[in-house]
Coordinates of C-alpha atoms and ligand atoms in Angstrom, one line a residue:
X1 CA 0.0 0.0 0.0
X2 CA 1.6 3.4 -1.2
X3 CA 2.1 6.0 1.5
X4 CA -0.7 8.2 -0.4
X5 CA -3.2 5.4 0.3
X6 CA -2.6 4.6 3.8
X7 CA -3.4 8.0 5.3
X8 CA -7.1 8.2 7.1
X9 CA -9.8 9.1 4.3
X10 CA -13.4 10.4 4.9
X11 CA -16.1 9.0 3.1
X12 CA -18.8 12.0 4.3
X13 CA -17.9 14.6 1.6
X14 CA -15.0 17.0 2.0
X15 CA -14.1 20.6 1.2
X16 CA -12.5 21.1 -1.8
X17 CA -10.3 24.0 -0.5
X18 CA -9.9 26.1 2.7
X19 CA -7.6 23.7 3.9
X20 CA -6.1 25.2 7.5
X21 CA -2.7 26.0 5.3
X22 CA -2.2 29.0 7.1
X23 CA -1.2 27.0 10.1
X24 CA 1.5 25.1 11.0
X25 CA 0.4 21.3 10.2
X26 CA 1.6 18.0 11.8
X27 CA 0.0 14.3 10.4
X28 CA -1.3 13.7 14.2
X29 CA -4.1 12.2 12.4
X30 CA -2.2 9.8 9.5
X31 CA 0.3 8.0 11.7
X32 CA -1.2 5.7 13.8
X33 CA -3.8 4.2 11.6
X34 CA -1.2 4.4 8.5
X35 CA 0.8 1.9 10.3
X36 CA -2.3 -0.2 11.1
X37 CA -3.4 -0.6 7.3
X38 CA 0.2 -1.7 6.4
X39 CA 1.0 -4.1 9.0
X40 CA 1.1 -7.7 7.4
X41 CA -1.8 -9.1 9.5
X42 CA -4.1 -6.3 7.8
X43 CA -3.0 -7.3 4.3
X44 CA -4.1 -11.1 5.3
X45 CA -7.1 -10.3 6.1
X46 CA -7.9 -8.2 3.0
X47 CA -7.2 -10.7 1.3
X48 CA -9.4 -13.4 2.7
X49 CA -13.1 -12.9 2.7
X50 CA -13.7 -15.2 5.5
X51 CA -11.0 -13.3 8.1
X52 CA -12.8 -10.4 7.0
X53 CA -15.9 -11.7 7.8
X54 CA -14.7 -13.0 11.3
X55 CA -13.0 -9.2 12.1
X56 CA -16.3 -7.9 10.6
X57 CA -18.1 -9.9 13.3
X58 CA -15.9 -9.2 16.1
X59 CA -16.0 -5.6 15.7
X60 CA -19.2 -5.3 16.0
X61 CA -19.7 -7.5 19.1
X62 CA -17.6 -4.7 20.1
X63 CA -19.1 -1.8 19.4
X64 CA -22.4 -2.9 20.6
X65 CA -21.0 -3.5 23.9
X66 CA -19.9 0.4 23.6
X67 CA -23.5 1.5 23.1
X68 CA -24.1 -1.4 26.2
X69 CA -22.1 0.7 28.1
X70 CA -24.6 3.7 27.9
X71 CA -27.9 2.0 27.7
X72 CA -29.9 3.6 30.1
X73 CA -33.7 1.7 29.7
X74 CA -33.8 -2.0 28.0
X75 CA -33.0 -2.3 24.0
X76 CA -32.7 2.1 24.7
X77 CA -28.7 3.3 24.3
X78 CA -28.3 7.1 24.7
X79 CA -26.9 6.0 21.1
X80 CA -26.2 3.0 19.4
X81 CA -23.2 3.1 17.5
X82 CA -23.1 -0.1 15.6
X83 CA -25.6 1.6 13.1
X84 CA -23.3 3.4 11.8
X85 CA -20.6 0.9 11.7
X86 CA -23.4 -1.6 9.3
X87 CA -23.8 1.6 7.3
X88 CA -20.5 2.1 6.3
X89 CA -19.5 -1.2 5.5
X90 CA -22.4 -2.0 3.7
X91 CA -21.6 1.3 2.0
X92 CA -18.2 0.5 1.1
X93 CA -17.7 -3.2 1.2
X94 CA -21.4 -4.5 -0.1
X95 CA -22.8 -7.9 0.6
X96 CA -19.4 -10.0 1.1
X97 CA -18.8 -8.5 4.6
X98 CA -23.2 -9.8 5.3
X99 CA -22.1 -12.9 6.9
X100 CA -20.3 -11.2 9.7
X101 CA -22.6 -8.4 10.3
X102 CA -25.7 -11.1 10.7
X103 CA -23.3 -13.5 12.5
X104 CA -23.0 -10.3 15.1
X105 CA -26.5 -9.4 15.3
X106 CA -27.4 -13.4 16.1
X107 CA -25.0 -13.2 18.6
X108 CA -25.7 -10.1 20.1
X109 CA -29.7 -11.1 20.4
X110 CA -28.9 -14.3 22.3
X111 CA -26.3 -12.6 24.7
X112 CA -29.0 -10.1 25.3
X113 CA -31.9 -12.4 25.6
X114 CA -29.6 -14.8 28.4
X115 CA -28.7 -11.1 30.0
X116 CA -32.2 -10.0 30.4
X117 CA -33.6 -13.6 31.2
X118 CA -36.2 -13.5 28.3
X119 CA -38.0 -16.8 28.4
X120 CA -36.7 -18.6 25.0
X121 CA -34.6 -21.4 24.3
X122 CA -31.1 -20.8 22.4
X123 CA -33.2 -21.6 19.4
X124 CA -35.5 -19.3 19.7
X125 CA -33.4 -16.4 20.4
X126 CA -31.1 -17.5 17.2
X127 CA -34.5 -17.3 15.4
X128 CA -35.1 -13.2 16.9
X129 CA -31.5 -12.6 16.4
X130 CA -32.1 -13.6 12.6
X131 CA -35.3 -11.1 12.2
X132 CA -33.4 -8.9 14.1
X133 CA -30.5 -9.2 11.6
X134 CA -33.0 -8.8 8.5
X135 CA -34.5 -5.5 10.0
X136 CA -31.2 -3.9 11.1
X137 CA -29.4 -4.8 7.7
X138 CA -32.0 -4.8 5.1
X139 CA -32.8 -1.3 6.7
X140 CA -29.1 0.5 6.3
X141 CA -28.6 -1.5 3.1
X142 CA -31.5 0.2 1.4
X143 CA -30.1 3.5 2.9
X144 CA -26.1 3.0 1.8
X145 CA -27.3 2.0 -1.7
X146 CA -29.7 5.5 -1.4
X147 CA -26.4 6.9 -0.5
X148 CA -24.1 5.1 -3.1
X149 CA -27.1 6.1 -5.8
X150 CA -27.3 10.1 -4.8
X151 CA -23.0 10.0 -5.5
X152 CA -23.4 7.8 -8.4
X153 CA -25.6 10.1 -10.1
X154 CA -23.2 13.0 -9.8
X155 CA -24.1 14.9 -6.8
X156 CA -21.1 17.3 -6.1
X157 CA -22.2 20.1 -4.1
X158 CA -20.8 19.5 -0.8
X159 CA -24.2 20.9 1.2
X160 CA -26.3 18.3 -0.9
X161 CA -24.4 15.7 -0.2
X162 CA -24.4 16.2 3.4
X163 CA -28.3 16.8 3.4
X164 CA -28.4 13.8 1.5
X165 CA -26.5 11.8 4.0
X166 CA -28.7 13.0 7.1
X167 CA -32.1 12.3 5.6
X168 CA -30.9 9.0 4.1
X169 CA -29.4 8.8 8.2
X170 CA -33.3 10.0 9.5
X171 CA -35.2 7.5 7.1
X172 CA -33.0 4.5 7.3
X173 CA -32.8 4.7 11.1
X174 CA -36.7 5.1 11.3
X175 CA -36.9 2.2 9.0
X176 CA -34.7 0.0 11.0
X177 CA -36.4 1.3 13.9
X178 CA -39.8 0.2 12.8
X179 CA -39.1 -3.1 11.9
X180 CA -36.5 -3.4 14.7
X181 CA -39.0 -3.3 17.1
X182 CA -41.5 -5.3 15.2
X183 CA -38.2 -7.5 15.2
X184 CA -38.3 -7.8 18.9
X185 CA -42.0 -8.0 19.3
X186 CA -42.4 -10.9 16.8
X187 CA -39.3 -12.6 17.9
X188 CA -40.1 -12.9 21.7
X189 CA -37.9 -10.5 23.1
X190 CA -40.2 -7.5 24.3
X191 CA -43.7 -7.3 24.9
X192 CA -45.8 -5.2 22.4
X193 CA -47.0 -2.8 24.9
X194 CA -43.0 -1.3 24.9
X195 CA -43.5 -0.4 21.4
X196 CA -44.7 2.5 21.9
X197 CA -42.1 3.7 24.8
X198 CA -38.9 1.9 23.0
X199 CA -39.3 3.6 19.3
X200 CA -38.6 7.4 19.9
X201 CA -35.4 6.7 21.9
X202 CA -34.2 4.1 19.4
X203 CA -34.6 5.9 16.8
X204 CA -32.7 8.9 17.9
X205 CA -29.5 6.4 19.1
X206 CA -29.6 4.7 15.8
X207 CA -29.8 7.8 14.1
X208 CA -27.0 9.1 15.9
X209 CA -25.2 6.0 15.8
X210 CA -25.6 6.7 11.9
X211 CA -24.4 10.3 11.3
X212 CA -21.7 10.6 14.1
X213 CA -20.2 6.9 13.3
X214 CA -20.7 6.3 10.0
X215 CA -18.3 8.6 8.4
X216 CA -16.0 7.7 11.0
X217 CA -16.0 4.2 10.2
X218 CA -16.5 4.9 6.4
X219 CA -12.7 7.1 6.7
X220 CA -11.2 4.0 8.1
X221 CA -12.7 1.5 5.4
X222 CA -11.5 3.6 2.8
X223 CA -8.1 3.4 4.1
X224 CA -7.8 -0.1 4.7
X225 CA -9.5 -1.2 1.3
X226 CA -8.6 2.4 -1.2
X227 CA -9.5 -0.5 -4.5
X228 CA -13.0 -1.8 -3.3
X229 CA -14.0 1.8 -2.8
X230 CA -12.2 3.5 -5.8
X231 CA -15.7 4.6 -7.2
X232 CA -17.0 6.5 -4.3
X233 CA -13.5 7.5 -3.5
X234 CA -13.3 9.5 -6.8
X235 CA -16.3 11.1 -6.3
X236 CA -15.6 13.0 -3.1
X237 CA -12.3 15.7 -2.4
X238 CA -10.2 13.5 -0.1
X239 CA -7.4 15.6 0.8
X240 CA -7.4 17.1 3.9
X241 CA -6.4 14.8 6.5
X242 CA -4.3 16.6 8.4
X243 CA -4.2 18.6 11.8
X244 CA -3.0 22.0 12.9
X245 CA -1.0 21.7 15.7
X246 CA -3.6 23.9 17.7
X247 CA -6.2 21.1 17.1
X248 CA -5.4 18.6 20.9
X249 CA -6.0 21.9 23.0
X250 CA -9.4 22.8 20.5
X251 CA -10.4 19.4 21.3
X252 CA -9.6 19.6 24.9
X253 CA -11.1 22.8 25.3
X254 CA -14.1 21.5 23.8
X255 CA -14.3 18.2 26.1
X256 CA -13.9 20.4 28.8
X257 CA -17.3 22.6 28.0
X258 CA -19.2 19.6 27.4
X259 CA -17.9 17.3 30.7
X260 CA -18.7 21.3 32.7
X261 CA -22.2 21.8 31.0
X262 CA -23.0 17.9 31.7
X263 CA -22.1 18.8 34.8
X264 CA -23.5 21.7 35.5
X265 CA -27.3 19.2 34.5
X266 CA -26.0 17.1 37.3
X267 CA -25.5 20.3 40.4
X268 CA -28.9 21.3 39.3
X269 CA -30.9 18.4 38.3
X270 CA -32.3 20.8 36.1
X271 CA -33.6 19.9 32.6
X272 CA -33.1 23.6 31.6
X273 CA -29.4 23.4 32.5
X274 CA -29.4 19.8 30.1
X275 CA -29.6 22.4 27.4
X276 CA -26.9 23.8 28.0
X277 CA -25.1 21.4 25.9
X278 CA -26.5 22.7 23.0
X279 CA -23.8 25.9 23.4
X280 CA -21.7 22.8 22.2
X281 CA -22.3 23.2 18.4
X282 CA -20.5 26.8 18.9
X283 CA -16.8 25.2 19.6
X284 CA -17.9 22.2 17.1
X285 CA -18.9 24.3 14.2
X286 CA -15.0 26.4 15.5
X287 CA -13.1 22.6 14.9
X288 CA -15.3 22.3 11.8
X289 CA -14.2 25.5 10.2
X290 CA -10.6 25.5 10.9
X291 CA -9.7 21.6 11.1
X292 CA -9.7 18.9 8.2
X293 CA -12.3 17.2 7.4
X294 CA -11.0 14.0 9.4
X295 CA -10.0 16.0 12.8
X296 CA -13.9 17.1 12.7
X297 CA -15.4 13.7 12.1
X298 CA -12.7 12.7 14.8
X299 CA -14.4 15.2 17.0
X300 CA -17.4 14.4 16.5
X301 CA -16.5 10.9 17.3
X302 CA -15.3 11.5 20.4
X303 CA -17.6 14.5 21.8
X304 CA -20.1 11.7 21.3
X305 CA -18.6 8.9 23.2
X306 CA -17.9 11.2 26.2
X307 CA -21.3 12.5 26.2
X308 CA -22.9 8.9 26.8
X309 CA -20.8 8.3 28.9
X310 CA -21.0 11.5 30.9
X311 CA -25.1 10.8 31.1
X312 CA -24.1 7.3 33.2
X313 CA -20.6 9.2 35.0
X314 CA -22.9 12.0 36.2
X315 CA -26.4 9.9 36.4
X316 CA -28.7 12.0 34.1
X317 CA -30.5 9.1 32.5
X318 CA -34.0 11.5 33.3
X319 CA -32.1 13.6 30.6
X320 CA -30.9 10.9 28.1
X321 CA -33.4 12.3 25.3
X322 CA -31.9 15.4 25.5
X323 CA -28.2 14.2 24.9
X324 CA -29.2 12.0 22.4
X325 CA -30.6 14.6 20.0
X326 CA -27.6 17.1 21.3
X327 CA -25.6 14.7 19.7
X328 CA -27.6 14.5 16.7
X329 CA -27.5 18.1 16.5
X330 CA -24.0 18.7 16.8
X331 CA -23.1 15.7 14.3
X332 CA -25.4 17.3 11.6
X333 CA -24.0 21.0 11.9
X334 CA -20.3 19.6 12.1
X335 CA -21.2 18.2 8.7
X336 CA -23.2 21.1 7.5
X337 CA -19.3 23.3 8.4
X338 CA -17.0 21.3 6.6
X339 CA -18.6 22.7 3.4
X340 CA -17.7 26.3 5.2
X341 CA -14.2 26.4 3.9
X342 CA -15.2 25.0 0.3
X343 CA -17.7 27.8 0.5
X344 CA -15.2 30.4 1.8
X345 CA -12.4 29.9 -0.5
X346 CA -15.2 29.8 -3.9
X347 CA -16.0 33.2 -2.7
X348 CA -12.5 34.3 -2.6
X349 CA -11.4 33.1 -6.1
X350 CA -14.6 34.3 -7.7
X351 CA -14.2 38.0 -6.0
X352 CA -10.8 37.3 -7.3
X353 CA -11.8 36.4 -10.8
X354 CA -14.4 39.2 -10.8
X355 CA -12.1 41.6 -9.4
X356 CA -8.6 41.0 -12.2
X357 CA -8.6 41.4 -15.7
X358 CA -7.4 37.5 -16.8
X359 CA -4.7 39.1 -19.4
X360 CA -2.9 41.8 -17.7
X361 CA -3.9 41.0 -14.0
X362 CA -4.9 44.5 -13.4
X363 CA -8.1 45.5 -11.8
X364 CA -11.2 44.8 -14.1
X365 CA -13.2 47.9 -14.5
X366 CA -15.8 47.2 -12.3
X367 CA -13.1 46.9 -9.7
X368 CA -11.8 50.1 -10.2
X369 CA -15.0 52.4 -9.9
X370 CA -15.7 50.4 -7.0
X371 CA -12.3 51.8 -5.7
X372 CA -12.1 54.9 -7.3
X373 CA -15.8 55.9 -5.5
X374 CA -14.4 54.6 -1.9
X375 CA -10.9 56.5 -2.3
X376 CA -12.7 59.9 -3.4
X377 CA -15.0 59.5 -0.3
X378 CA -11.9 58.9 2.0
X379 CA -9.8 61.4 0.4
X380 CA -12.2 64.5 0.5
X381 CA -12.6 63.1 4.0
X382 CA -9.4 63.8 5.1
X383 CA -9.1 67.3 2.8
X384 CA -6.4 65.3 0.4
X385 CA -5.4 65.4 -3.3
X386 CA -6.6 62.9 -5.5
X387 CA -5.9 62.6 -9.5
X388 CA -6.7 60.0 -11.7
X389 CA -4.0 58.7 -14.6
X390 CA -5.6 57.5 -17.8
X391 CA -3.2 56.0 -20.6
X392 CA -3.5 54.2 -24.3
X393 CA -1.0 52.4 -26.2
X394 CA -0.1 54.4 -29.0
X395 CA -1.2 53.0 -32.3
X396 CA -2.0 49.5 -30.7
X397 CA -4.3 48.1 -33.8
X398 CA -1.0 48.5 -36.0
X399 CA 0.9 46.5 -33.3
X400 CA -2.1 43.6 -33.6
X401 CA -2.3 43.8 -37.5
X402 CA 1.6 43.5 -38.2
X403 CA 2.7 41.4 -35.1
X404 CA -0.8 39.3 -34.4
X405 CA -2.5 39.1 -31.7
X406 CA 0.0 37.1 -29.6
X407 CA 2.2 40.3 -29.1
X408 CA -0.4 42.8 -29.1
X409 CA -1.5 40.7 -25.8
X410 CA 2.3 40.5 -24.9
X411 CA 2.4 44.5 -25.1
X412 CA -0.7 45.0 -22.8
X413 CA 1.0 43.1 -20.3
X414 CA 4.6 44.6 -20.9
X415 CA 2.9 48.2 -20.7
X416 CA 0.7 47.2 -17.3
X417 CA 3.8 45.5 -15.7
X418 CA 6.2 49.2 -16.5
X419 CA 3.2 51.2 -15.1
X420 CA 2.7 48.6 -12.2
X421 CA 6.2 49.2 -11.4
X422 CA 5.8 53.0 -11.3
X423 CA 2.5 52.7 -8.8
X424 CA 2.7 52.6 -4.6
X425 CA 1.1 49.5 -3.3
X426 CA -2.0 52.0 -2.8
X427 CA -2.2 53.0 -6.1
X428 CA -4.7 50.9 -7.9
X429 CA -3.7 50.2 -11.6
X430 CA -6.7 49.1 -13.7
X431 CA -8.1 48.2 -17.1
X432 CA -10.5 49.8 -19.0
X433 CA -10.8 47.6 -22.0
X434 CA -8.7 47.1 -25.0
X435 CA -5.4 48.9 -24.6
X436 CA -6.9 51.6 -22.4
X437 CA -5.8 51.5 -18.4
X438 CA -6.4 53.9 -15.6
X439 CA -3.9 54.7 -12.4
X440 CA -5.8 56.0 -9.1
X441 CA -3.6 58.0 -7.0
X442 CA -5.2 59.0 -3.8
X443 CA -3.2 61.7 -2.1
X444 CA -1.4 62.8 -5.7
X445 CA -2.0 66.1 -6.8
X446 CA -1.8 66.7 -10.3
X447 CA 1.7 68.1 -10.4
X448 CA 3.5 65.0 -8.8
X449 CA 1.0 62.7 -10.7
X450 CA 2.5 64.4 -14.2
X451 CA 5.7 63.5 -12.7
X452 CA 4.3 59.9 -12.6
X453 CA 3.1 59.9 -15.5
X454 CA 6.2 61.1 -17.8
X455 CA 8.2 58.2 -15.7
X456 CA 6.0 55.0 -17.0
X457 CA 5.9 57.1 -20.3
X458 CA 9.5 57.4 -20.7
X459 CA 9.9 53.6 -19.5
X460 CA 7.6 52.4 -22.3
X461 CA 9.3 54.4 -24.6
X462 CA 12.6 53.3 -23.8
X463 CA 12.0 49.6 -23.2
X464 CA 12.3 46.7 -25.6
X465 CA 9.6 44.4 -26.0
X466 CA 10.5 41.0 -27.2
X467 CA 9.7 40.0 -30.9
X468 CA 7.4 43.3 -30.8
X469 CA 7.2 46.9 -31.9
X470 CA 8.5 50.2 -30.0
X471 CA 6.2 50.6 -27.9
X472 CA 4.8 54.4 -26.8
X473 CA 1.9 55.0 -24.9
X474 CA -0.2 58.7 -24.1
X475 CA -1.3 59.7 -20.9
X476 CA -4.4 62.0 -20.0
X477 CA -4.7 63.2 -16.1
X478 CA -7.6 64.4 -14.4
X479 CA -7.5 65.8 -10.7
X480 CA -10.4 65.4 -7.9
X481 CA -12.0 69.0 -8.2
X482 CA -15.0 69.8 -5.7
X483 CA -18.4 68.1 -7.2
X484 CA -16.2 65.6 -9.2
X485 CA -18.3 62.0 -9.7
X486 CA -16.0 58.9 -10.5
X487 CA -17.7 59.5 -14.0
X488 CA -16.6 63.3 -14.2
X489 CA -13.4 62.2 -13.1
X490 CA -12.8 59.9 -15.7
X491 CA -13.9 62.2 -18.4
X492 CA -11.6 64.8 -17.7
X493 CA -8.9 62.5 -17.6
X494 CA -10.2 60.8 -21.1
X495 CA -10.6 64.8 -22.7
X496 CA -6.9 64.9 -21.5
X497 CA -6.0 61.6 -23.5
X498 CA -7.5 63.0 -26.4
X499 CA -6.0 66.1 -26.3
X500 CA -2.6 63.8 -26.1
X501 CA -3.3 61.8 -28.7
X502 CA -4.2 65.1 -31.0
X503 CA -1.4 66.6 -30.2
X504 CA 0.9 63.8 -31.7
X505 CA 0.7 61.2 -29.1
X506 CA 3.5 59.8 -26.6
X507 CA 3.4 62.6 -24.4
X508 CA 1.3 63.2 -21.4
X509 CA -1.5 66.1 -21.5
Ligands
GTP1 N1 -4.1 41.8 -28.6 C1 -5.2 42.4 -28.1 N2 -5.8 43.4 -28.7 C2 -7.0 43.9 -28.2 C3 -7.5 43.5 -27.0 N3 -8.6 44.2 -26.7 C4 -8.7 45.1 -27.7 N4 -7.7 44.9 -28.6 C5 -7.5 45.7 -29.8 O1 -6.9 46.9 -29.5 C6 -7.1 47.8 -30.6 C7 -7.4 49.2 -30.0 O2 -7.3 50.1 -31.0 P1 -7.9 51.5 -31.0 O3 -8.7 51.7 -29.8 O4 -8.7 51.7 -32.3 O5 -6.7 52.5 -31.0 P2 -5.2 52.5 -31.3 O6 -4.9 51.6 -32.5 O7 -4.4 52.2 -30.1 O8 -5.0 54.0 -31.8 P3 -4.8 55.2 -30.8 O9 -5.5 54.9 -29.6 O10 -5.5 56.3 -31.5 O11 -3.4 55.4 -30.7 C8 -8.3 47.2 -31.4 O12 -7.7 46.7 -32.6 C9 -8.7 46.0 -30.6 O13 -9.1 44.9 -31.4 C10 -6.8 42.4 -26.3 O14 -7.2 41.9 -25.3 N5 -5.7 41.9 -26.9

């Protein structure tokens, strides 16, 4: 496995950009799991559909005893985690990897039926543990293929996607739900009557189990098996894996304010103060912002785990419903914020792109009024000078007709990079359209702008361009009088160009 493949993947979408370059970076995230995937034992069992199967079922023996751990009524877990570790490998793997998930829900029903002393022989439980199986799988398999289907047919946008995931999440939870508990019913295990009391709370830990584990899990598949995947793996922006190096005390900070507002439910024993854990999406949507994509599912992860168990650490089982959609909640808008910095940085490069002329990289025109309008404001504001330098390229439709079109663009870019050159870095050089450019110079009276000017004009003049004509260039210059409009402005300085042209060009008027 290449080095490329063995870092952590995500299978929920990722940002495209806005990755947290601007901070310093270290692979806390890649290293540990990167040497699990390439350890020889991990290669065996790739490669043998049976080992799979047995890790497959061991897992999720294991998991299930996690959501054990924090179930606070019977067949009722604050969440239930192994949903979302059936959706992702039935996501990712398919039906090879069914043997070992039904093998674990069998296994699970009988350990659970002995546990709670239901009344059936080892036969009977295997037989519930098998309609169990069907409901549970046959519900998240219909949802991963809804899932796999929604990708398939080229769904791109990052928010999409992620609504995508949590309804496919809501449905295929309430569908395992439903026949989960007509599972149980019809299988022995719980009387009918609970129906009505069991379904909300499973629902909501299934669902959770979904949103906050599933793309947890899914990462780690993708890792381990980057060929089985390749499909959904090229349909989703992988890259950002890895963590700034403030991201341990982010997390810590945020385990902190969730163990104090948990805490703060148990002082009181007050359901308002249970809500408090809902301020928890403000540090979460912070890590989601700023982190990769991986360090916020990581998050998410682990914000979940330590909220379960918080609810049995400080007792607030009275308050489990209000945990388990908290996590919910703060799953969801974690997701909803990893399309932030996709979002962010689109809105940068297409201000960007609006903002440059492609060819010369000056400002594009609308640019420029945009400017020129904010820098008269300011400047009459503060009782300063301001003057406006507008230049053409002498004879410039000669220079395209002899040369072509090639060098006429070459000596657009050759005059903008001289007058560029001549400009302070609040100077704003822009372009008009065709060979026609405009220099603002707030705080420049006319005088020292003249001075300006005859410097690019005399630089142009003098200056070789390669394969090209001598190139000249005449310069018109309007100063900010009282009752000047960016408009007025501009015509003065374009009468002034004409009257430099008239007068026999390369010379500034
Ligand atoms: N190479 C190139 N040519 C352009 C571009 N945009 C406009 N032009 C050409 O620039 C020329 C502008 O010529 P005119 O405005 O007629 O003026 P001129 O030939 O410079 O003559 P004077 O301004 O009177 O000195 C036209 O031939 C346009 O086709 C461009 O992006 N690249």
């Amino acid at each position: 496995m290449s080095q490329e493949n063995s870092k952590p993947k995500l299978v929920a979408p990722l940002p495209a950009a806005g990755s947290p370059s601007d901070t310093q970076c270290d692979d806390v995230d890649a290293g540990l799991w990167s040497r699990v995937c390439e350890t020889a034992a991990t290669r065996v069992v790739l490669k043998s559909p049976v080992l799979a199967n047995v890790v497959v079922l061991a897992l999720w023996v294991l998991v299930w005893q996690l959501g054990r751990l924090v179930e606070y009524t019977e067949h009722a877990s604050v969440w239930f985690p192994v949903a979302g570790l059936t959706f992702a490998v039935l996501l990712l793997e398919g039906a090879y990897l069914l043997p070992g998930l039904f093998g674990g829900c069998v296994l699970m029903t009988i350990w659970v039926g002995r546990k709670y002393g239901v009344a059936l022989t080892d036969l009977q439980l295997a037989y519930a543990g098998m309609l169990f199986a069907l409901a549970h799988i046959g519900s998240y398999a219909l949802g991963a293929r809804a899932l796999r289907l929604l990708v398939m047919r080229g769904t791109r946008e990052l928010p999409l996607l992620v609504i995508g995931f949590l309804l496919i999440a809501a449905a295929g939870s309430l569908l395992a739900t439903a026949t989960g508990v007509a599972a149980l019913v019809f299988g022995g295990m719980m009387p009918a009557a609970d129906a009505a009391t069991v379904w909300l709370p499973y629902w909501i830990g299934d669902m959770a189990g979904v949103i906050v584990l599933a793309p947890f899990f899914g990462a780690a598949l993708v890792t381990l098996n980057p060929h089985k995947t390749a499909s959904l793996r090229a349909s989703f922006n992988l890259n950002h894996q890895r963590a700034t190096s403030q991201f341990k005390y982010k997390l810590l900070l945020t385990l902190t304010l969730l163990a104090a507002s948990m805490w703060l439910a148990h002082a009181t024993r007050s359901p308002n103060s249970a809500f408090a854990v809902f301020f928890l999406v403000i540090p979460y949507m912070w890590i989601a912002s700023t982190e990769s994509a991986f360090c916020n599912v990581v998050s998410v992860a682990l914000g979940s785990v330590a909220i379960a168990l918080l609810v049995h650490v400080f007792e607030l089982k009275e308050f489990s419903m209000v945990y388990q959609f908290a996590i919910n909640v703060i799953a969801a808008n974690s997701l909803f914020a990893l399309a932030l910095p996709t979002l962010l940085a689109d809105n940068i490069a297409l201000r960007r792109i609006a903002d440059t002329d492609s060819l010369t990289q000056a400002a594009s025109r609308a640019h420029l009024e945009q400017r020129v309008r904010l820098d008269m404001l300011r400047c009459r504001m503060q009782g300063e000078a301001l003057t406006m330098i507008l230049f053409d390229i002498d004879n410039f439709k000669r220079i395209n007709d002899g040369f072509g079109h090639a060098v006429g663009d070459r000596a657009l870019k050759h005059a903008c990079n001289i007058a560029q050159h001549a400009l302070r870095p609040t100077d704003l050089l822009g372009r008009l359209g065709g060979d026609e450019f405009v220099a603002v110079l707030p705080g420049i009276d006319r005088v020292a702008a003249r001075a300006i000017a005859e410097r690019i004009r005399i630089q142009l003049a003098t200056s070789t361009l390669e394969g090209g004509p001598a190139l000249t260039a005449s310069f018109g210059i309007a100063e900010m009088g009282v009752g000047d409009t960016c408009e007025s402005l501009m015509e003065s300085a374009d009468k002034a160009l004409y009257k430099a042209k008239q007068d026999g060009r390369n010379r500034v008027a």
